[in-house]
mmCIF file of C-alpha atoms in Angstrom:
data_model
loop_
_atom_site.group_PDB
_atom_site.id
_atom_site.type_symbol
_atom_site.label_atom_id
_atom_site.label_comp_id
_atom_site.label_asym_id
_atom_site.label_seq_id
_atom_site.Cartn_x
_atom_site.Cartn_y
_atom_site.Cartn_z
ATOM 1 C CA VAL A 22 6.405 -34.850 21.847
ATOM 2 C CA THR A 23 4.243 -37.496 20.706
ATOM 3 C CA LYS A 24 2.579 -38.378 23.924
ATOM 4 C CA TYR A 25 2.681 -35.168 25.184
ATOM 5 C CA VAL A 26 0.842 -34.105 22.242
ATOM 6 C CA HIS A 27 -1.573 -37.541 22.313
ATOM 7 C CA THR A 28 -2.688 -37.085 25.960
ATOM 8 C CA GLU A 29 -1.980 -33.238 26.882
ATOM 9 C CA VAL A 30 -2.681 -31.677 23.082
ATOM 10 C CA LEU A 31 -4.870 -33.457 21.693
ATOM 11 C CA ALA A 32 -6.992 -35.104 24.486
ATOM 12 C CA GLU A 33 -10.430 -33.471 24.046
ATOM 13 C CA SER A 34 -12.542 -36.277 25.315
ATOM 14 C CA ILE A 35 -10.215 -36.245 28.962
ATOM 15 C CA ILE A 36 -8.635 -32.690 29.888
ATOM 16 C CA GLY A 37 -10.293 -30.749 27.436
ATOM 17 C CA SER A 38 -14.220 -29.788 26.153
ATOM 18 C CA PRO A 39 -14.947 -31.608 22.881
ATOM 19 C CA GLU A 40 -16.591 -28.360 21.321
ATOM 20 C CA ARG A 41 -13.340 -25.990 22.181
ATOM 21 C CA GLU A 42 -12.524 -24.290 18.814
ATOM 22 C CA ARG A 43 -7.946 -23.987 19.627
ATOM 23 C CA ARG A 44 -5.619 -26.828 21.131
ATOM 24 C CA LYS A 45 -4.105 -26.764 24.084
ATOM 25 C CA TYR A 46 -2.223 -23.770 24.327
ATOM 26 C CA GLY A 47 -3.390 -22.364 20.870
ATOM 27 C CA ILE A 48 -0.954 -25.274 19.656
ATOM 28 C CA GLN A 49 -0.593 -24.909 15.494
ATOM 29 C CA VAL A 50 2.827 -26.161 14.422
ATOM 30 C CA ILE A 51 5.685 -28.412 16.231
ATOM 31 C CA ALA A 52 9.334 -27.626 15.706
ATOM 32 C CA LYS A 53 12.240 -29.450 15.837
ATOM 33 C CA TYR A 54 15.896 -27.725 15.720
ATOM 34 C CA PRO A 55 19.484 -29.627 17.911
ATOM 35 C CA MET A 56 19.758 -27.861 20.903
ATOM 36 C CA LYS A 57 23.716 -28.028 22.429
ATOM 37 C CA VAL A 58 22.962 -26.615 26.258
ATOM 38 C CA LYS A 59 25.449 -26.564 29.211
ATOM 39 C CA ASN A 60 23.586 -25.983 33.623
ATOM 40 C CA PRO A 61 25.408 -24.032 35.658
ATOM 41 C CA SER A 62 27.905 -25.919 37.713
ATOM 42 C CA SER A 63 25.812 -24.592 40.453
ATOM 43 C CA VAL A 64 23.083 -26.777 39.586
ATOM 44 C CA THR A 65 25.317 -30.581 38.232
ATOM 45 C CA ALA A 66 27.769 -29.851 41.254
ATOM 46 C CA ARG A 67 27.515 -33.489 43.135
ATOM 47 C CA SER A 68 26.495 -31.564 46.339
ATOM 48 C CA SER A 69 23.431 -29.029 45.265
ATOM 49 C CA HIS A 70 20.584 -29.255 46.498
ATOM 50 C CA ILE A 71 18.196 -29.518 43.118
ATOM 51 C CA ASN A 72 20.812 -31.507 40.898
ATOM 52 C CA THR A 73 18.321 -34.147 39.566
ATOM 53 C CA GLN A 74 19.113 -36.682 37.721
ATOM 54 C CA VAL A 75 23.587 -36.336 37.463
ATOM 55 C CA HIS A 76 23.388 -32.679 34.879
ATOM 56 C CA PHE A 77 20.350 -31.494 35.091
ATOM 57 C CA GLY A 78 18.153 -29.721 37.292
ATOM 58 C CA PRO A 79 14.046 -30.213 38.459
ATOM 59 C CA PHE A 80 11.752 -30.243 35.698
ATOM 60 C CA VAL A 81 10.412 -26.532 35.674
ATOM 61 C CA THR A 82 6.903 -26.369 34.129
ATOM 62 C CA PHE A 83 6.114 -23.401 32.138
ATOM 63 C CA ASP A 84 2.909 -22.109 30.569
ATOM 64 C CA TYR A 85 2.961 -19.358 27.979
ATOM 65 C CA GLY A 86 6.358 -18.596 29.079
ATOM 66 C CA VAL A 87 6.063 -18.244 32.499
ATOM 67 C CA ALA A 88 7.279 -20.792 35.237
ATOM 68 C CA THR A 89 4.517 -21.293 37.061
ATOM 69 C CA ASN A 90 5.774 -22.528 40.389
ATOM 70 C CA PRO A 91 6.814 -19.505 42.473
ATOM 71 C CA GLN A 92 9.599 -22.343 44.137
ATOM 72 C CA THR A 93 11.051 -22.893 40.915
ATOM 73 C CA GLN A 94 11.591 -18.645 40.427
ATOM 74 C CA THR A 95 13.852 -18.480 43.315
ATOM 75 C CA MET A 96 15.766 -21.267 42.219
ATOM 76 C CA ILE A 97 16.336 -19.604 39.050
ATOM 77 C CA LYS A 98 16.960 -16.531 40.358
ATOM 78 C CA GLU A 99 19.941 -18.217 42.226
ATOM 79 C CA HIS A 100 21.452 -19.924 40.042
ATOM 80 C CA GLY A 101 20.396 -18.538 36.028
ATOM 81 C CA ALA A 102 19.401 -20.517 34.236
ATOM 82 C CA PHE A 103 19.006 -23.961 34.236
ATOM 83 C CA VAL A 104 17.495 -26.951 31.787
ATOM 84 C CA GLY A 105 15.785 -29.618 33.654
ATOM 85 C CA VAL A 106 14.883 -33.193 33.908
ATOM 86 C CA GLN A 107 11.415 -35.422 35.178
ATOM 87 C CA GLY A 108 10.892 -38.960 34.768
ATOM 88 C CA GLN A 109 7.653 -39.621 33.136
ATOM 89 C CA TYR A 110 5.133 -42.765 33.556
ATOM 90 C CA ASP A 111 1.251 -42.334 32.426
ATOM 91 C CA PRO A 112 -0.827 -45.297 32.102
ATOM 92 C CA ARG A 113 -2.227 -43.479 28.403
ATOM 93 C CA TRP A 114 1.010 -44.212 27.294
ATOM 94 C CA PRO A 115 2.291 -47.255 28.246
ATOM 95 C CA HIS A 116 5.905 -47.567 26.813
ATOM 96 C CA SER A 117 8.764 -50.439 28.120
ATOM 97 C CA MET A 118 11.454 -47.806 27.827
ATOM 98 C CA PRO A 119 11.716 -44.526 30.041
ATOM 99 C CA TYR A 120 11.395 -41.452 28.771
ATOM 100 C CA PHE A 121 11.827 -38.054 29.832
ATOM 101 C CA TRP A 122 10.487 -34.394 29.240
ATOM 102 C CA PHE A 123 13.197 -32.249 29.807
ATOM 103 C CA SER A 124 12.406 -27.901 30.155
ATOM 104 C CA VAL A 125 14.642 -25.026 28.897
ATOM 105 C CA THR A 126 14.340 -21.762 30.520
ATOM 106 C CA GLY A 127 14.046 -19.062 28.021
ATOM 107 C CA TRP A 128 14.283 -15.277 28.075
ATOM 108 C CA CYS A 129 12.650 -13.572 31.101
ATOM 109 C CA PRO A 130 10.749 -16.788 32.325
ATOM 110 C CA ASN A 131 8.576 -14.747 35.251
ATOM 111 C CA ILE A 132 7.063 -12.909 31.980
ATOM 112 C CA VAL A 133 4.096 -14.115 29.701
ATOM 113 C CA TRP A 134 5.558 -13.885 26.298
ATOM 114 C CA SER A 135 3.081 -11.590 25.024
ATOM 115 C CA ASP A 136 3.586 -9.419 27.707
ATOM 116 C CA ARG A 137 7.356 -9.137 27.674
ATOM 117 C CA PRO A 138 9.328 -5.536 27.460
ATOM 118 C CA ALA A 139 11.458 -6.646 24.097
ATOM 119 C CA THR A 140 13.008 -9.730 23.199
ATOM 120 C CA ARG A 141 16.488 -10.625 24.224
ATOM 121 C CA GLU A 142 18.788 -8.945 21.795
ATOM 122 C CA GLU A 143 16.194 -6.205 22.055
ATOM 123 C CA ALA A 144 17.373 -6.274 25.938
ATOM 124 C CA GLU A 145 20.914 -6.707 24.388
ATOM 125 C CA ARG A 146 20.687 -4.173 22.288
ATOM 126 C CA ILE A 147 19.595 -1.377 24.231
ATOM 127 C CA ILE A 148 21.760 -2.469 27.276
ATOM 128 C CA SER A 149 25.044 -2.575 24.988
ATOM 129 C CA ASP A 150 24.210 0.925 24.122
ATOM 130 C CA ARG A 151 23.790 2.233 27.072
ATOM 131 C CA SER A 152 26.507 0.724 28.646
ATOM 132 C CA GLY A 153 28.705 3.024 26.122
ATOM 133 C CA LEU A 154 27.045 5.990 26.459
ATOM 134 C CA CYS A 155 27.086 5.145 30.365
ATOM 135 C CA SER A 156 31.216 4.509 30.462
ATOM 136 C CA HIS A 157 31.821 8.074 29.155
ATOM 137 C CA LEU A 158 30.057 9.635 31.333
ATOM 138 C CA ASP A 159 32.082 11.360 34.357
ATOM 139 C CA GLY A 160 30.820 12.369 37.454
ATOM 140 C CA SER A 161 26.794 12.541 39.094
ATOM 141 C CA ILE A 162 26.032 15.046 37.463
ATOM 142 C CA ALA A 163 26.914 14.115 33.968
ATOM 143 C CA CYS A 164 25.005 11.028 34.554
ATOM 144 C CA GLU A 165 22.207 12.902 36.054
ATOM 145 C CA GLN A 166 21.284 14.352 32.522
ATOM 146 C CA ASN A 167 20.835 11.064 30.898
ATOM 147 C CA LEU A 168 18.589 9.245 34.161
ATOM 148 C CA ASP A 169 16.267 7.383 30.842
ATOM 149 C CA ALA A 170 19.599 5.198 30.263
ATOM 150 C CA CYS A 171 22.153 5.579 33.113
ATOM 151 C CA VAL A 172 22.184 5.962 36.960
ATOM 152 C CA TYR A 173 24.938 7.276 38.530
ATOM 153 C CA GLU A 174 25.703 4.413 42.252
ATOM 154 C CA ASN A 175 28.841 3.705 43.964
ATOM 155 C CA GLY A 176 30.776 6.666 42.330
ATOM 156 C CA THR A 177 30.193 5.639 38.761
ATOM 157 C CA CYS A 178 27.805 6.012 36.125
ATOM 158 C CA ILE A 179 26.597 2.224 34.507
ATOM 159 C CA ALA A 180 23.663 1.906 32.299
ATOM 160 C CA ARG A 181 20.129 1.263 33.607
ATOM 161 C CA ASP A 182 18.220 -2.300 32.985
ATOM 162 C CA PRO A 183 16.065 -1.866 30.146
ATOM 163 C CA VAL A 184 13.652 -4.656 31.397
ATOM 164 C CA PRO A 185 13.829 -4.533 34.955
ATOM 165 C CA MET A 186 11.007 -5.910 35.839
ATOM 166 C CA CYS A 187 12.583 -9.685 33.402
ATOM 167 C CA LEU A 188 13.617 -12.509 36.529
ATOM 168 C CA ASN A 189 17.566 -11.226 37.563
ATOM 169 C CA TYR A 190 19.856 -13.749 39.069
ATOM 170 C CA THR A 191 22.679 -13.383 40.846
ATOM 171 C CA SER A 192 25.031 -16.383 40.747
ATOM 172 C CA PRO A 193 27.432 -17.450 43.704
ATOM 173 C CA ASN A 194 30.594 -15.961 42.086
ATOM 174 C CA GLY A 195 28.947 -12.017 41.809
ATOM 175 C CA GLN A 196 27.592 -12.170 38.380
ATOM 176 C CA ASN A 197 24.495 -10.428 37.593
ATOM 177 C CA GLY A 198 22.238 -10.103 34.945
ATOM 178 C CA HIS A 199 18.511 -11.577 33.388
ATOM 179 C CA VAL A 200 17.927 -14.940 33.049
ATOM 180 C CA LEU A 201 19.010 -15.659 29.933
ATOM 181 C CA GLY A 202 17.994 -18.813 28.618
ATOM 182 C CA GLY A 203 19.556 -22.158 29.211
ATOM 183 C CA LEU A 204 20.744 -23.091 25.263
ATOM 184 C CA CYS A 205 24.191 -22.354 24.211
ATOM 185 C CA PRO A 206 26.013 -19.614 22.177
#
């Protein structure tokens, strides 16, 4: 964190305009919190094409919450959320021990924070409410009377996705859903 603050956030004379009124990305506060993470087995397997540094995927660059490289969005769509790692070396920050940057995929990693239609918690509540409603509807006519919440597919009334614009993934074992983030509950 210290390296990032000194070489990226406060480096006005190197990467930013000395006349700017805000720090990079509007950073005002630095917070610390413990995390437990568990990467998907499709990332950590020795045979995985994205396995990096033992149990991590590749580092993902995020700007305002968006995975900025389209290739990494494809990996997130394929594997779901994962924690990435990248070894660091910067002549502006000489250090005798190796150090790393980690990236943690968050909710809806293809849309800027301020443009997200709902929080993860809001979307989960809506889908839960809709699932309860739609699972009790029998037949296409009953389902079609609730088109804002339900859709009739393959003979079953199912809940509509409340945030279809958020990045979704399909795992190899057939589980589908939104990219929820790399933190364990």
